[in-house]
Coordinates of C-alpha atoms and ligand atoms in Angstrom, one line a residue:
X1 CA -20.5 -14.0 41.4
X2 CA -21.2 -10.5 40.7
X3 CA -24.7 -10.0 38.5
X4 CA -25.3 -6.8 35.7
X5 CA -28.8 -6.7 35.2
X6 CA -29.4 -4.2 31.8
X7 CA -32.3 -2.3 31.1
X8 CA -35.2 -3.6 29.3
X9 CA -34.3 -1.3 25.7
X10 CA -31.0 -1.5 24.8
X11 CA -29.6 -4.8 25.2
X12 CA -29.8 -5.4 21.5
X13 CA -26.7 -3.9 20.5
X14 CA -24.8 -5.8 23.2
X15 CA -26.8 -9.0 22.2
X16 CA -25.2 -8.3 19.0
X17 CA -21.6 -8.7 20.2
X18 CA -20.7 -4.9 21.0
X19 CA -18.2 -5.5 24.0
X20 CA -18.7 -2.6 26.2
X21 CA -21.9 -2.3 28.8
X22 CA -22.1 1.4 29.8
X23 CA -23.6 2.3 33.2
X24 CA -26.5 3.8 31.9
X25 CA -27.4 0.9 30.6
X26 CA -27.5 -0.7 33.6
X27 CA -30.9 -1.5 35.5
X28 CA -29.1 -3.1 38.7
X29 CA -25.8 -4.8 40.2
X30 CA -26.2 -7.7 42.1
X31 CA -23.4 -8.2 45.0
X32 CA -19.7 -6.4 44.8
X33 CA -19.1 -3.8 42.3
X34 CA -15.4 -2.9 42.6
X35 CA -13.1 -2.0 39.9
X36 CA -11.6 -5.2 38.2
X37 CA -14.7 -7.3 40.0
X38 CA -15.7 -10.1 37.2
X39 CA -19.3 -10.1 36.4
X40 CA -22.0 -11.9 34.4
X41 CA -24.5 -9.5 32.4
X42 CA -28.1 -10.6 31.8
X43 CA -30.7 -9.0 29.5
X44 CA -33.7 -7.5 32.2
X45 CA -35.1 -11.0 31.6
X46 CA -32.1 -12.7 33.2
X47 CA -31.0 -14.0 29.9
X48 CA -27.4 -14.7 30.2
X49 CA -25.2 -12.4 27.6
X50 CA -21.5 -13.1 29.2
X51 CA -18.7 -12.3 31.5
X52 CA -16.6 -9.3 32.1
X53 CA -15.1 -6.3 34.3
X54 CA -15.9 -3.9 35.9
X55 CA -15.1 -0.7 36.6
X56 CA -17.7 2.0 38.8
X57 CA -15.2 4.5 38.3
X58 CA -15.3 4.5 34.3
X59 CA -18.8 5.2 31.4
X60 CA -17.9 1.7 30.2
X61 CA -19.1 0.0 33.6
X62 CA -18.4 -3.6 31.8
X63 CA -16.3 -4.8 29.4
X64 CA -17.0 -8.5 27.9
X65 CA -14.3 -10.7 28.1
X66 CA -16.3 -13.8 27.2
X67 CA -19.5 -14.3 26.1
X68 CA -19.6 -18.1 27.0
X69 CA -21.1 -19.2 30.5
X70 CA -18.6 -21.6 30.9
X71 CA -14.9 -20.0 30.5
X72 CA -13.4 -18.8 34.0
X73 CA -11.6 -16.0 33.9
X74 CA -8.4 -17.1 35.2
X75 CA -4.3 -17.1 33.8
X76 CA -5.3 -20.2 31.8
X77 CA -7.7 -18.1 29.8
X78 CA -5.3 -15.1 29.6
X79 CA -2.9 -18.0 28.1
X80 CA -5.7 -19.2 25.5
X81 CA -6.7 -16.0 24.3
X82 CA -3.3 -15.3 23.4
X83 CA -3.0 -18.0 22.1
X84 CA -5.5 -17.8 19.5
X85 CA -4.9 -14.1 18.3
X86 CA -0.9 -15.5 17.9
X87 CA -2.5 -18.0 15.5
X88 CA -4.7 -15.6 14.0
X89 CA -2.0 -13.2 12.7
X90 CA 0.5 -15.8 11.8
X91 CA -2.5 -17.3 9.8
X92 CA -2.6 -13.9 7.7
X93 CA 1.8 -14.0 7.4
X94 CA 2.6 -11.8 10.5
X95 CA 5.0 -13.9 11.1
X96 CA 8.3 -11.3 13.1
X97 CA 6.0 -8.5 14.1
X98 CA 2.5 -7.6 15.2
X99 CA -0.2 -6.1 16.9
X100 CA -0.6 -9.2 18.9
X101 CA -3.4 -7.9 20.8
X102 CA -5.4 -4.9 19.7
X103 CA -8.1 -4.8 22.8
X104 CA -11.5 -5.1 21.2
X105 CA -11.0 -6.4 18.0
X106 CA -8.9 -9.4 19.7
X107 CA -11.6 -10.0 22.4
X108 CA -9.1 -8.6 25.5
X109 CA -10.6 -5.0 25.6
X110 CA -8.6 -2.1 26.4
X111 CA -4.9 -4.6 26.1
X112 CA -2.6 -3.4 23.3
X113 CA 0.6 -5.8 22.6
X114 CA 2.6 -5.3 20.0
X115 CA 5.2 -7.9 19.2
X116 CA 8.6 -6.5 17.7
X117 CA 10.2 -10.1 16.9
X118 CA 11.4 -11.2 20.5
X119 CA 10.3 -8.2 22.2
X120 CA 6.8 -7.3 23.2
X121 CA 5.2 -3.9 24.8
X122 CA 2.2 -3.7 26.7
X123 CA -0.6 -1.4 27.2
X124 CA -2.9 -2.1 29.4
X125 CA -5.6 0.4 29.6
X126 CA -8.4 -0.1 32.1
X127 CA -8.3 -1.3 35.9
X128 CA -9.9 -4.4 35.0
X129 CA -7.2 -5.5 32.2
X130 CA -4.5 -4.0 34.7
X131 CA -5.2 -6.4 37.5
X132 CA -4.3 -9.2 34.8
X133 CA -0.8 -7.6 33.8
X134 CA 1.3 -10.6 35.5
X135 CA -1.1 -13.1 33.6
X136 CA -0.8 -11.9 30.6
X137 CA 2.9 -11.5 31.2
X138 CA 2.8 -15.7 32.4
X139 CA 1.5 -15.9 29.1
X140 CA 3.2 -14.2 26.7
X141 CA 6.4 -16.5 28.5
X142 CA 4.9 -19.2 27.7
X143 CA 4.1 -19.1 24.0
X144 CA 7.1 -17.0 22.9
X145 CA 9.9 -17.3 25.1
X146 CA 10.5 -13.4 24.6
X147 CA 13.8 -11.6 25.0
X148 CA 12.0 -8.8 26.6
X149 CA 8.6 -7.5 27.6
X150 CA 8.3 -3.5 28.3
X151 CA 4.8 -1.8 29.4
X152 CA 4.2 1.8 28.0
X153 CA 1.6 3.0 30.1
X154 CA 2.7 6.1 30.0
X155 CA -0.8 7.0 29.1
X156 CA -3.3 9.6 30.1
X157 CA -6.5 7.3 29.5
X158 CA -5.3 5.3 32.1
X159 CA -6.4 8.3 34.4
X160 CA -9.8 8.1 33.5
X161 CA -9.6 4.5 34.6
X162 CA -8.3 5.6 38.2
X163 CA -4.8 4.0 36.8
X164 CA -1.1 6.0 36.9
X165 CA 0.9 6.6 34.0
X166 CA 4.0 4.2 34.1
X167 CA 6.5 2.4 32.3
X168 CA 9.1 0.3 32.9
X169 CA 10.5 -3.3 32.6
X170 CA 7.9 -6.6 32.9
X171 CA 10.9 -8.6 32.4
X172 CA 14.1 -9.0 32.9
X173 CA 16.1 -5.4 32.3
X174 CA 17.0 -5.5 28.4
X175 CA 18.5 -3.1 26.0
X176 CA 15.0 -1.1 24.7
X177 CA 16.8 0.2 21.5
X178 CA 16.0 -2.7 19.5
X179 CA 15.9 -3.3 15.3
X180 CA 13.2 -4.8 13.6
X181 CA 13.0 -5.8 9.8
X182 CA 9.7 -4.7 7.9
X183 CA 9.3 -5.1 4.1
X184 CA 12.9 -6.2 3.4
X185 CA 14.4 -3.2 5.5
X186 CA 15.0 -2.4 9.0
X187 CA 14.6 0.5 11.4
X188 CA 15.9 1.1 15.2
X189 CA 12.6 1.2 17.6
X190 CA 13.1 2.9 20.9
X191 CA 10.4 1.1 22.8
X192 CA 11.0 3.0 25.8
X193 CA 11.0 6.4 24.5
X194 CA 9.7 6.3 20.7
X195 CA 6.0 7.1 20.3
X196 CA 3.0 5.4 21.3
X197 CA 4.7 1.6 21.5
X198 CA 7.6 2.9 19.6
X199 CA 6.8 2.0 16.5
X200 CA 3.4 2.3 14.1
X201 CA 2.7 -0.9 13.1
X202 CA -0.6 -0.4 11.9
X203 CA 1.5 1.2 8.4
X204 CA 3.1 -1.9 8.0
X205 CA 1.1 -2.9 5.0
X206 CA 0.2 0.5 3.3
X207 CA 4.0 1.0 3.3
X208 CA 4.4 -1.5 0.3
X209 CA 1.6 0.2 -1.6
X210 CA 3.7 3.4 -2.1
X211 CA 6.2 1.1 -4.3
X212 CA 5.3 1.8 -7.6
X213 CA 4.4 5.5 -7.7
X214 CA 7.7 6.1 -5.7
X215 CA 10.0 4.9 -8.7
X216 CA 12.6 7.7 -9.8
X217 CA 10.4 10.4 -8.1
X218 CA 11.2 13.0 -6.1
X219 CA 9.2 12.2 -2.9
X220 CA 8.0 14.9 -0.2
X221 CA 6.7 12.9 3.6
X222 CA 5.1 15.5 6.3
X223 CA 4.7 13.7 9.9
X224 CA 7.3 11.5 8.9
X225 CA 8.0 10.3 12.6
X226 CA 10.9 7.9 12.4
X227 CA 11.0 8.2 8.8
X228 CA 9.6 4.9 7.8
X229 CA 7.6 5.9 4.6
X230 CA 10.5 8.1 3.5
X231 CA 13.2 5.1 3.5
X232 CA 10.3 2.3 2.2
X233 CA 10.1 5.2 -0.5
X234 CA 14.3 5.6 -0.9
X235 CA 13.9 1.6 -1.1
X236 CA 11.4 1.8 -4.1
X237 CA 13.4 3.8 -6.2
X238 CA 13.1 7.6 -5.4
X239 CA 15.2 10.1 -6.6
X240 CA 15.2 12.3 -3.7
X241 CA 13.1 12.0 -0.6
X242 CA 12.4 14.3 2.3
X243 CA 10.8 13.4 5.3
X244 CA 9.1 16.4 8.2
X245 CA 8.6 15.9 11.4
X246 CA 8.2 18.4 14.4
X247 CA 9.8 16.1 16.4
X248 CA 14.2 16.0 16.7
X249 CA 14.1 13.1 18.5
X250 CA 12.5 11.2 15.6
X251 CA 14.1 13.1 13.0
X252 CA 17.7 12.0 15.0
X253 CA 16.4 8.5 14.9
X254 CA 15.1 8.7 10.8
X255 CA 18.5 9.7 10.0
X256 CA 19.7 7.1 11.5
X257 CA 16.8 4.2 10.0
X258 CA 18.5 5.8 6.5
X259 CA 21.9 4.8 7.0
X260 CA 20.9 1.7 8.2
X261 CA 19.0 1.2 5.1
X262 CA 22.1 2.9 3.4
X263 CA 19.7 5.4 2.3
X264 CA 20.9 8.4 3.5
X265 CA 22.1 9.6 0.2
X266 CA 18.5 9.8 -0.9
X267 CA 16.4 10.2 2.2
X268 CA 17.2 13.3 4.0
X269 CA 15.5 14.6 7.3
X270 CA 13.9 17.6 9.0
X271 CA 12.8 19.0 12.2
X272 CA 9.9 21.5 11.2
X273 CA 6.4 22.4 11.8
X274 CA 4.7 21.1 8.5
X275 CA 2.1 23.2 8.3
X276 CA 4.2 26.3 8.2
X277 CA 7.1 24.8 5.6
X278 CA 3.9 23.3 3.2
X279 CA 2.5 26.7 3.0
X280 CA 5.8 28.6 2.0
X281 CA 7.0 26.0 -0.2
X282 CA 3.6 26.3 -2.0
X283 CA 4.2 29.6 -2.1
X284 CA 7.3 29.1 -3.6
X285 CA 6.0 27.0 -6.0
X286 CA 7.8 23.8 -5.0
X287 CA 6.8 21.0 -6.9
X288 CA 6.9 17.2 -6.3
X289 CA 5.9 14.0 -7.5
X290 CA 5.0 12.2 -4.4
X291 CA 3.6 14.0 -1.3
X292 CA 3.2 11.5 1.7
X293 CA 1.1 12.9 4.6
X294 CA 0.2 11.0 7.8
X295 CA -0.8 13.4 10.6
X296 CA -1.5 12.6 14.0
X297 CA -5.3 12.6 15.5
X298 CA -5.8 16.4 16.1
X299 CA -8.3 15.6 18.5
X300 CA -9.3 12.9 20.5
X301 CA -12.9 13.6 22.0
X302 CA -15.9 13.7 19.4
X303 CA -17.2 17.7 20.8
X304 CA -13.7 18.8 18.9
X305 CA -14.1 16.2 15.7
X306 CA -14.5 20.2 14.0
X307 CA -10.9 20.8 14.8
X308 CA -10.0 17.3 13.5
X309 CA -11.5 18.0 10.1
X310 CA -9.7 21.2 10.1
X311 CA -6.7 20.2 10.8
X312 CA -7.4 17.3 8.0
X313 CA -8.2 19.7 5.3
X314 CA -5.8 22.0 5.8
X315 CA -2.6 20.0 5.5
X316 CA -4.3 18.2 2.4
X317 CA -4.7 21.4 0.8
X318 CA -1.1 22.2 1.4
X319 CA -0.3 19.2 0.3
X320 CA -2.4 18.8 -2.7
X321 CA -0.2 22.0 -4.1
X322 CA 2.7 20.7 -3.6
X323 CA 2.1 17.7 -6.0
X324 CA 3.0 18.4 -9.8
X325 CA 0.3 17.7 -12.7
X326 CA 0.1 13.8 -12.8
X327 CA 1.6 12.6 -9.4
X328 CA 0.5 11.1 -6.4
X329 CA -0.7 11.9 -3.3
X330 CA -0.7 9.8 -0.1
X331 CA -2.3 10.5 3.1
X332 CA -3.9 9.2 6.0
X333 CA -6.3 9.6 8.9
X334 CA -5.6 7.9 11.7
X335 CA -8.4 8.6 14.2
X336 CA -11.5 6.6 14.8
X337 CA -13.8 10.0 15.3
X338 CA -13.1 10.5 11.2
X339 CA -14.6 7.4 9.5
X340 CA -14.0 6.8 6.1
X341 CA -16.7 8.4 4.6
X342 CA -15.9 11.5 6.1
X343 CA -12.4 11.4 5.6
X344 CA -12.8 11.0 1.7
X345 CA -15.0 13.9 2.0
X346 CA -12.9 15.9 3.5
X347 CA -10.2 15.0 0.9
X348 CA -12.6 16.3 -1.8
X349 CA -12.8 19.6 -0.2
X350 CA -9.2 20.4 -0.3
X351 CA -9.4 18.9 -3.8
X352 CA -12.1 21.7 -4.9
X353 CA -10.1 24.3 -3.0
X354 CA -7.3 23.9 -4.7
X355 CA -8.8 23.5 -7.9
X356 CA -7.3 20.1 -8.8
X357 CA -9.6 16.6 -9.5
X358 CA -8.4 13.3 -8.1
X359 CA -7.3 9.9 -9.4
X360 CA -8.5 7.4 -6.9
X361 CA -5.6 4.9 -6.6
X362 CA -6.5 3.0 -3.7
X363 CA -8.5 3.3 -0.5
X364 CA -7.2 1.1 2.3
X365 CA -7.7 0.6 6.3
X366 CA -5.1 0.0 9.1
X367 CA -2.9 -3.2 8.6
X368 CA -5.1 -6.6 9.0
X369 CA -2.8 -7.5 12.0
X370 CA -5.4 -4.3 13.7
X371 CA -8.9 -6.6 13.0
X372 CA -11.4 -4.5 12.0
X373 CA -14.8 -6.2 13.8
X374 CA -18.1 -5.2 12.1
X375 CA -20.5 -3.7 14.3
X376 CA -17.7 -2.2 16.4
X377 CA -16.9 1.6 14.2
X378 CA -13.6 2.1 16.7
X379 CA -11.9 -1.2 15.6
X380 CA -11.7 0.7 12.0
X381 CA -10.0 3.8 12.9
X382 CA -7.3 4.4 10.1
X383 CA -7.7 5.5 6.7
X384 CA -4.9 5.4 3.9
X385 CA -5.6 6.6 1.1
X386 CA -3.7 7.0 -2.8
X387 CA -4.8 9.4 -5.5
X388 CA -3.5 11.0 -8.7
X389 CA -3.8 14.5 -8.2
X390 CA -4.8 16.3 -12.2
Ligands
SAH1 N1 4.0 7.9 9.4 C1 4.6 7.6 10.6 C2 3.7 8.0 11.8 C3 3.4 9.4 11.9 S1 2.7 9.8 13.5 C4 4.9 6.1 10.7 O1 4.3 5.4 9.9 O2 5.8 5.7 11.5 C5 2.5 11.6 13.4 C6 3.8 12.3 13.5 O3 3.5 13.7 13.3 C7 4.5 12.3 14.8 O4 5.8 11.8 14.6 C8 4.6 13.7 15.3 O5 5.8 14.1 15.9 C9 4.4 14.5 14.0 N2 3.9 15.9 14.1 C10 2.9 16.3 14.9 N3 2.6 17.6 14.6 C11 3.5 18.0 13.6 C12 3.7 19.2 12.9 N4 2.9 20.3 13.1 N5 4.6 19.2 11.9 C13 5.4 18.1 11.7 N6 5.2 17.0 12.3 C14 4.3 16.9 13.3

């Protein structure tokens, strides 16, 4: 079997259970080195540290898959790791839908499944999780039985990894508009075309914490995708609701998650730029109780995290105005280059620039089905956060 030797400084961090060996911190490779090649890793000192791949192509040279001497890496332990994140979330009452697998924080790095009920999409996002696509598939048979399984690697990591973009059918053909129930409600998912996996998951939680400030208010939601605030909102008692997005596709399929809520007397849609509509309707002096903003990354490499805070502060500003003396505000941050701390900061900038103070309600993280691991700052990458704005 392949050996990873590291360098005599930095094997504490991986020591301490970081996942990822990057080639620099590599002192020598003993025997092949191709992309998806299993390896052992050893401190300088030949102290054994675990298993993983590889890939020469990519910075992250190794990723752990085990840190146990023991454990092959074979479709049985594709079957066990599954296995045991399954029992995980149902442990915490995920019971219809889930991230399954979110890579790192589930010990499969760079694998994303997300389980809609019977139906499960795939992401698998480096050559060495790749090769394993029809184990994991095996697997994910076996426990569940599913009624379809879809891969969106339609992707452009996957480029850095040597990897095409693709997406398509691991199963049998099935229809990929689909409906899932969240929170008492449902929505239509296009798993094939919707965003990311089709459906954010990771709100699934911070969508019930809305309910009480929502009650007989009039409720504004920017980057309202498929419009799954806006309708939890409608659900919770709203007077009016109105829910942005860019998008007409997801506008289209909001409309639609209304009246299947039979919502759409209360939650109406449109296809917009926010930024441009927040800064008239301030203008105008449009006033709301609720403003609901959850923006998309802005950036995704750390040289333009300036443009992400930018972007952050701006539409919070806009925002912020928008809300009347007294009501809420809800937004949230959902890229790991903006860690909390910086993210409340940011918050209390548009706060000072638009001259109002802030009532912190609550402070939360992505939904516990996304396992935040200490020690590893990406596994924590949204923030969601409530305030009163005086
Ligand atoms: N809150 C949603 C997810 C929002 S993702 C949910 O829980 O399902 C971010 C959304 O912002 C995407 O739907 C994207 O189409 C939209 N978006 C991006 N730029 C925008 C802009 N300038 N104006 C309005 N919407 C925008």
């Amino acid at each position: 079997m392949t050996k990873v030797f590291l360098n005599k400084k930095i094997s504490r961090r991986i020591e301490n259970g970081h996942p990822w060996v990057f080639a620099n911190e590599v002192n020598r490779v003993e025997g092949p080195a191709e992309g998806g090649t299993i390896a052992e890793v050893y401190t300088h000192d030949s102290k054994f540290l675990g298993k993983g791949y590889m890939n020469p192509l990519s910075q992250i040279l190794v990723r752990f898959l085990t840190r146990s001497k023991n454990e092959t890496i074979d479709e049985e332990f594709f079957y066990n790791r599954l296995s045991e994140a399954w029992a995980y979330k149902s442990k915490l009452g995920y019971t219809e839908n889930c991230r399954l697998v979110f890579g790192e924080a589930d010990y499969l790095p760079a694998l994303i499944i997300d389980k809609f009920n019977d139906y499960f999409v795939i992401q698998t996002l480096a050559l060495g999780i790749d090769v394993w696509k029809p184990a994991i598939v095996k697997a994910l048979e076996r426990i569940f039985k599913p009624k379809g399984i879809y891969e969106r690697n339609d992707v452009p990591v996957r480029e850095l990894e040597g990897l095409p973009q693709i997406k398509g059918f691991l199963s049998e053909p099935f229809d990929t508009n689909i409906i899932i129930r969240e929170n008492g409600l449902q929505f239509h998912v296009d798993i094939e075309n919707g965003q990311k996996t089709g459906y954010f998951l990771d709100q699934q939680d911070n969508r019930r914490a809305i309910e009480h400030i929502c009650n007989d208010a009039d409720v504004l939601e920017a980057f309202c995708y498929t419009g799954t605030f806006s309708i939890h909102a409608g659900h919770y008692g709203a007077k009016s609701v109105l829910g942005l997005d860019i998008s007409e596709k997801a506008v289209t399929q909001a409309k639609r998650n209304a009246e299947l809520n039979g919502l759409q007397d209360v939650c109406k849609f449109q296809a917009v730029n926010a930024f441009d509509v927040l800064k008239v309707w301030s203008k105008e002096g449009r006033q709301y109780d609720v403003v609901i903003l959850d923006p998309p990354a802005f950036t995704k490499s750390r040289e333009n995290i300036q443009k992400a805070i930018t972007g952050y502060k701006e539409i919070n500003l806009r925002g912020m105005k928008l809300v009347k003396k007294g009501g809420f505000l809800v937004t949230a941050s959902c890229t790991n280059l903006v860690q909390p701390q910086l993210f409340t900061e940011i918050i209390e900038m548009a706060a000072k620039d638009a001259r109002r103070n802030l009532r912190q309600v609550t402070y939360r993280a992505q939904a516990s089905d996304h396992p935040i691991i200490w020690g590893m700052e990406n596994t924590h990458y949204l923030k969601f956060l409530i305030v009163q704005v005086l």
